[in-house]
Coordinates of C-alpha atoms and ligand atoms in Angstrom, one line a residue:
X1 CA -8.8 23.0 7.5
X2 CA -8.2 19.4 6.8
X3 CA -10.1 16.1 7.3
X4 CA -6.9 14.3 8.1
X5 CA -6.8 12.5 11.4
X6 CA -3.2 12.3 12.6
X7 CA -2.1 9.8 15.2
X8 CA 1.6 10.0 16.2
X9 CA 2.6 7.0 18.2
X10 CA 5.8 6.5 20.3
X11 CA 7.2 3.5 18.4
X12 CA 6.9 1.5 15.2
X13 CA 5.2 -1.3 17.2
X14 CA 2.5 1.1 18.6
X15 CA 2.0 2.6 15.1
X16 CA 1.5 -0.9 13.7
X17 CA -0.8 -2.1 16.4
X18 CA -3.0 1.0 16.0
X19 CA -3.4 0.3 12.3
X20 CA -4.0 -3.4 12.8
X21 CA -6.8 -2.6 15.2
X22 CA -8.5 -0.4 12.7
X23 CA -8.3 -3.2 10.1
X24 CA -9.6 -5.7 12.6
X25 CA -12.6 -3.5 13.4
X26 CA -13.2 -3.1 9.7
X27 CA -13.3 -6.8 9.2
X28 CA -15.6 -7.3 12.2
X29 CA -18.0 -4.7 10.9
X30 CA -17.9 -6.0 7.3
X31 CA -16.5 -9.6 7.1
X32 CA -16.3 -9.4 3.3
X33 CA -14.4 -6.1 3.3
X34 CA -12.3 -5.2 0.3
X35 CA -8.9 -4.2 1.6
X36 CA -6.2 -2.4 -0.4
X37 CA -2.8 -3.5 0.7
X38 CA 0.7 -2.0 0.5
X39 CA 4.2 -3.5 0.5
X40 CA 7.6 -2.1 1.5
X41 CA 9.1 -2.2 5.0
X42 CA 6.5 0.1 6.6
X43 CA 3.5 -2.3 6.8
X44 CA 5.4 -5.4 7.9
X45 CA 4.5 -4.7 11.6
X46 CA 0.9 -4.4 10.7
X47 CA 0.9 -7.7 8.8
X48 CA 2.6 -9.4 11.8
X49 CA -0.2 -8.1 14.1
X50 CA -2.8 -9.3 11.7
X51 CA -1.3 -12.8 11.7
X52 CA -1.4 -12.8 15.5
X53 CA -5.0 -11.7 15.5
X54 CA -5.8 -14.6 13.2
X55 CA -3.9 -17.1 15.3
X56 CA -5.6 -15.9 18.4
X57 CA -9.0 -16.4 16.7
X58 CA -9.8 -12.7 16.8
X59 CA -10.0 -12.1 13.0
X60 CA -11.5 -14.3 10.3
X61 CA -10.2 -13.5 6.8
X62 CA -12.2 -16.2 5.0
X63 CA -14.5 -13.6 3.3
X64 CA -12.0 -10.7 3.0
X65 CA -11.0 -9.7 -0.5
X66 CA -7.7 -7.9 -1.1
X67 CA -6.1 -5.8 -3.8
X68 CA -2.5 -4.9 -3.7
X69 CA -1.4 -1.4 -4.7
X70 CA 1.3 -2.3 -7.1
X71 CA 3.9 -4.8 -8.5
X72 CA 7.1 -4.5 -10.4
X73 CA 6.9 -5.1 -14.2
X74 CA 8.1 -7.4 -15.5
X75 CA 8.8 -9.7 -12.6
X76 CA 8.2 -13.4 -11.9
X77 CA 5.9 -14.3 -9.0
X78 CA 8.5 -16.7 -7.7
X79 CA 11.1 -13.9 -7.6
X80 CA 11.8 -13.2 -3.9
X81 CA 11.7 -9.4 -4.8
X82 CA 8.2 -9.6 -6.3
X83 CA 5.4 -8.1 -4.3
X84 CA 3.5 -11.4 -4.9
X85 CA 6.2 -13.2 -3.0
X86 CA 6.3 -10.6 -0.3
X87 CA 2.6 -10.8 0.3
X88 CA 2.7 -14.6 0.5
X89 CA 5.7 -14.7 2.9
X90 CA 4.6 -11.8 5.1
X91 CA 0.8 -12.3 5.3
X92 CA -1.2 -14.6 3.0
X93 CA 0.5 -17.9 3.9
X94 CA -0.3 -17.4 7.5
X95 CA -4.0 -16.4 7.5
X96 CA -7.2 -18.0 6.2
X97 CA -7.8 -15.9 3.1
X98 CA -8.8 -18.0 0.1
X99 CA -6.5 -17.6 -2.9
X100 CA -9.3 -16.5 -5.2
X101 CA -9.9 -13.5 -2.9
X102 CA -6.3 -12.2 -3.4
X103 CA -5.5 -9.8 -6.2
X104 CA -2.1 -8.5 -7.1
X105 CA -1.2 -6.8 -10.4
X106 CA 0.4 -9.6 -12.5
X107 CA 4.1 -8.9 -13.1
X108 CA 4.1 -11.9 -15.6
X109 CA 1.2 -10.5 -17.8
X110 CA 2.1 -10.4 -21.5
X111 CA 0.5 -7.0 -22.0
X112 CA 0.8 -4.6 -19.1
X113 CA -1.9 -2.3 -20.3
X114 CA -4.5 -5.0 -20.6
X115 CA -3.5 -6.2 -17.1
X116 CA -4.0 -2.7 -15.7
X117 CA -7.4 -2.3 -17.3
X118 CA -8.5 -5.7 -16.1
X119 CA -7.2 -5.0 -12.6
X120 CA -9.1 -1.7 -12.3
X121 CA -12.3 -3.5 -13.7
X122 CA -12.0 -6.1 -10.9
X123 CA -11.8 -3.5 -8.2
X124 CA -14.9 -1.7 -9.6
X125 CA -16.8 -5.0 -10.0
X126 CA -16.3 -5.8 -6.3
X127 CA -17.7 -2.3 -5.4
X128 CA -14.4 -0.5 -4.8
X129 CA -12.0 -0.6 -1.8
X130 CA -13.4 -0.2 1.7
X131 CA -10.1 0.4 3.4
X132 CA -6.8 1.2 1.7
X133 CA -3.4 0.9 3.5
X134 CA -0.7 3.1 2.2
X135 CA 3.0 3.7 2.8
X136 CA 4.8 6.7 1.4
X137 CA 8.0 6.9 -0.6
X138 CA 10.6 9.4 0.3
X139 CA 9.7 11.3 -2.9
X140 CA 6.0 11.4 -1.8
X141 CA 4.9 8.4 -4.0
X142 CA 1.9 6.3 -3.0
X143 CA 1.8 2.9 -4.6
X144 CA 4.1 3.6 -7.5
X145 CA 2.5 6.9 -8.4
X146 CA 5.7 8.9 -8.9
X147 CA 5.9 12.7 -9.0
X148 CA 4.3 13.6 -12.3
X149 CA 2.6 16.3 -14.3
X150 CA -0.8 15.0 -13.6
X151 CA -2.6 12.6 -11.2
X152 CA -3.3 9.2 -12.9
X153 CA -6.9 8.2 -12.9
X154 CA -6.6 4.4 -12.9
X155 CA -4.3 1.4 -12.6
X156 CA -1.4 2.0 -15.1
X157 CA 2.0 0.9 -16.3
X158 CA 4.6 3.3 -15.0
X159 CA 8.3 4.0 -15.3
X160 CA 10.0 4.2 -11.9
X161 CA 11.9 7.3 -10.8
X162 CA 15.7 7.0 -10.6
X163 CA 15.3 7.9 -6.9
X164 CA 12.8 5.1 -6.3
X165 CA 15.1 2.6 -8.0
X166 CA 17.9 3.8 -5.8
X167 CA 15.7 3.6 -2.7
X168 CA 14.4 0.1 -3.5
X169 CA 17.8 -1.3 -4.5
X170 CA 18.2 -2.4 -0.9
X171 CA 15.8 -5.3 -1.6
X172 CA 17.7 -6.4 -4.7
X173 CA 21.2 -7.6 -5.4
X174 CA 22.1 -4.2 -6.7
X175 CA 20.5 -1.1 -8.4
X176 CA 20.9 -2.6 -11.9
X177 CA 18.6 -5.5 -11.1
X178 CA 15.7 -3.3 -9.9
X179 CA 12.9 -3.4 -12.6
X180 CA 12.6 -0.1 -14.4
X181 CA 8.8 -0.3 -14.5
X182 CA 5.8 -1.2 -12.5
X183 CA 2.0 -1.6 -12.5
X184 CA 0.2 0.5 -10.0
X185 CA -3.2 1.6 -8.9
X186 CA -3.7 5.2 -10.0
X187 CA -4.3 8.1 -7.7
X188 CA -7.9 7.9 -8.8
X189 CA -8.2 4.3 -7.7
X190 CA -6.7 5.1 -4.3
X191 CA -8.9 8.2 -3.9
X192 CA -12.1 6.1 -4.5
X193 CA -11.4 4.0 -1.4
X194 CA -13.9 4.7 1.3
X195 CA -11.3 4.9 4.0
X196 CA -7.5 5.3 3.9
X197 CA -4.7 4.6 6.4
X198 CA -1.4 6.3 5.6
X199 CA 1.5 4.8 7.5
X200 CA 5.0 6.2 7.9
X201 CA 7.9 5.5 10.3
X202 CA 11.5 6.7 10.6
X203 CA 13.1 10.1 10.5
X204 CA 13.6 10.1 6.7
X205 CA 9.9 10.3 6.2
X206 CA 9.3 13.4 8.4
X207 CA 9.8 16.1 5.8
X208 CA 8.0 14.0 3.1
X209 CA 5.0 13.7 5.4
X210 CA 4.9 17.4 6.4
X211 CA 5.1 18.5 2.7
X212 CA 2.4 16.0 1.7
X213 CA 0.0 16.8 4.4
X214 CA 0.5 20.6 4.8
X215 CA 2.1 21.6 1.5
X216 CA 0.5 22.4 -1.9
X217 CA -1.7 19.7 -3.5
X218 CA 0.3 18.8 -6.6
X219 CA 1.0 15.7 -8.7
X220 CA 4.7 16.6 -8.0
X221 CA 4.0 15.3 -4.5
X222 CA 1.5 12.5 -5.2
X223 CA 0.6 11.9 -1.5
X224 CA -0.5 15.5 -1.2
X225 CA -3.8 14.5 -3.0
X226 CA -4.8 12.8 0.3
X227 CA -5.6 16.2 1.7
X228 CA -8.7 16.1 -0.6
X229 CA -10.0 12.7 0.7
X230 CA -12.8 12.5 3.2
X231 CA -11.5 9.8 5.5
X232 CA -7.7 9.5 5.9
X233 CA -6.0 8.4 9.1
X234 CA -2.3 9.1 9.2
X235 CA -0.5 6.9 11.7
X236 CA 3.2 7.4 12.3
X237 CA 5.9 6.6 14.8
X238 CA 7.5 9.5 16.7
X239 CA 10.3 10.1 14.2
X240 CA 8.2 10.3 11.1
X241 CA 5.5 12.4 12.9
X242 CA 8.1 14.9 14.3
X243 CA 7.0 17.8 12.0
X244 CA 3.2 17.2 12.1
Ligands
GLP1 C1 7.6 1.3 -2.4 C2 6.2 0.8 -2.7 C3 5.2 1.7 -2.0 C4 5.7 1.9 -0.5 C5 6.9 2.8 -0.6 C6 7.6 3.0 0.7 O1 8.4 1.5 -3.5 N1 5.8 0.8 -4.0 O2 3.9 1.1 -2.0 O3 4.7 2.5 0.2 O4 7.8 2.4 -1.6 O5 8.4 1.9 1.1 P1 9.0 1.6 2.5 O6 7.8 1.3 3.3 O7 9.9 0.5 2.4 O8 9.6 2.9 3.0

């Protein structure tokens, strides 16, 4: 038996609007919600919907606080491939969230371990994450928690898998320019969120999702740990949800 709520929608747009409505309700219920945010291609539709809801006057982000899951390391904020840049261009520049409420692991930090420690402390100080948005890597990673021997407890500095570098090369000039490391919330950080939405679209995520949601719970498939969380809503399009 599982606590997972699984919503398979016909299209990417319907997947995105379902997730955006849950976020909207969360902010209405708690205007100073702490949101955990993801990057990658998957949540772009959700962010587009959130901007529309702001423009239409339906959602006020002025008290919302956000923590992003991860960032490449090292990377400059001004670099178009940084998650800092992604978040500005795909959401933050278009809604009324104050700069001081936005948190993204700092790819320019001099000491990555201190940055990770401080980041985790900030999340704890704000009372933890109310609603965490997740995508999933083809290898089952969430944030940049790669398949590993153990689940990481907190935000940490990680070496990216060769498969992740290959997968993410599409956002860079070529594979060689993809950073080899990243800073990411740990599995523990993610699991402490009160609610989680896991998003996936496209046929290449179908087997990954099936294995994560119905297979053995193992750090070799990081997303499988979500089976142990009390409040996860999985929202997919038809192709990604085909095997669920
Ligand atoms: C990236 C990010 C993850 C994201 C995943 C899937 O590397 N670090 O947070 O969920 O891989 O990416 P996409 O949505 O582009 O498939």
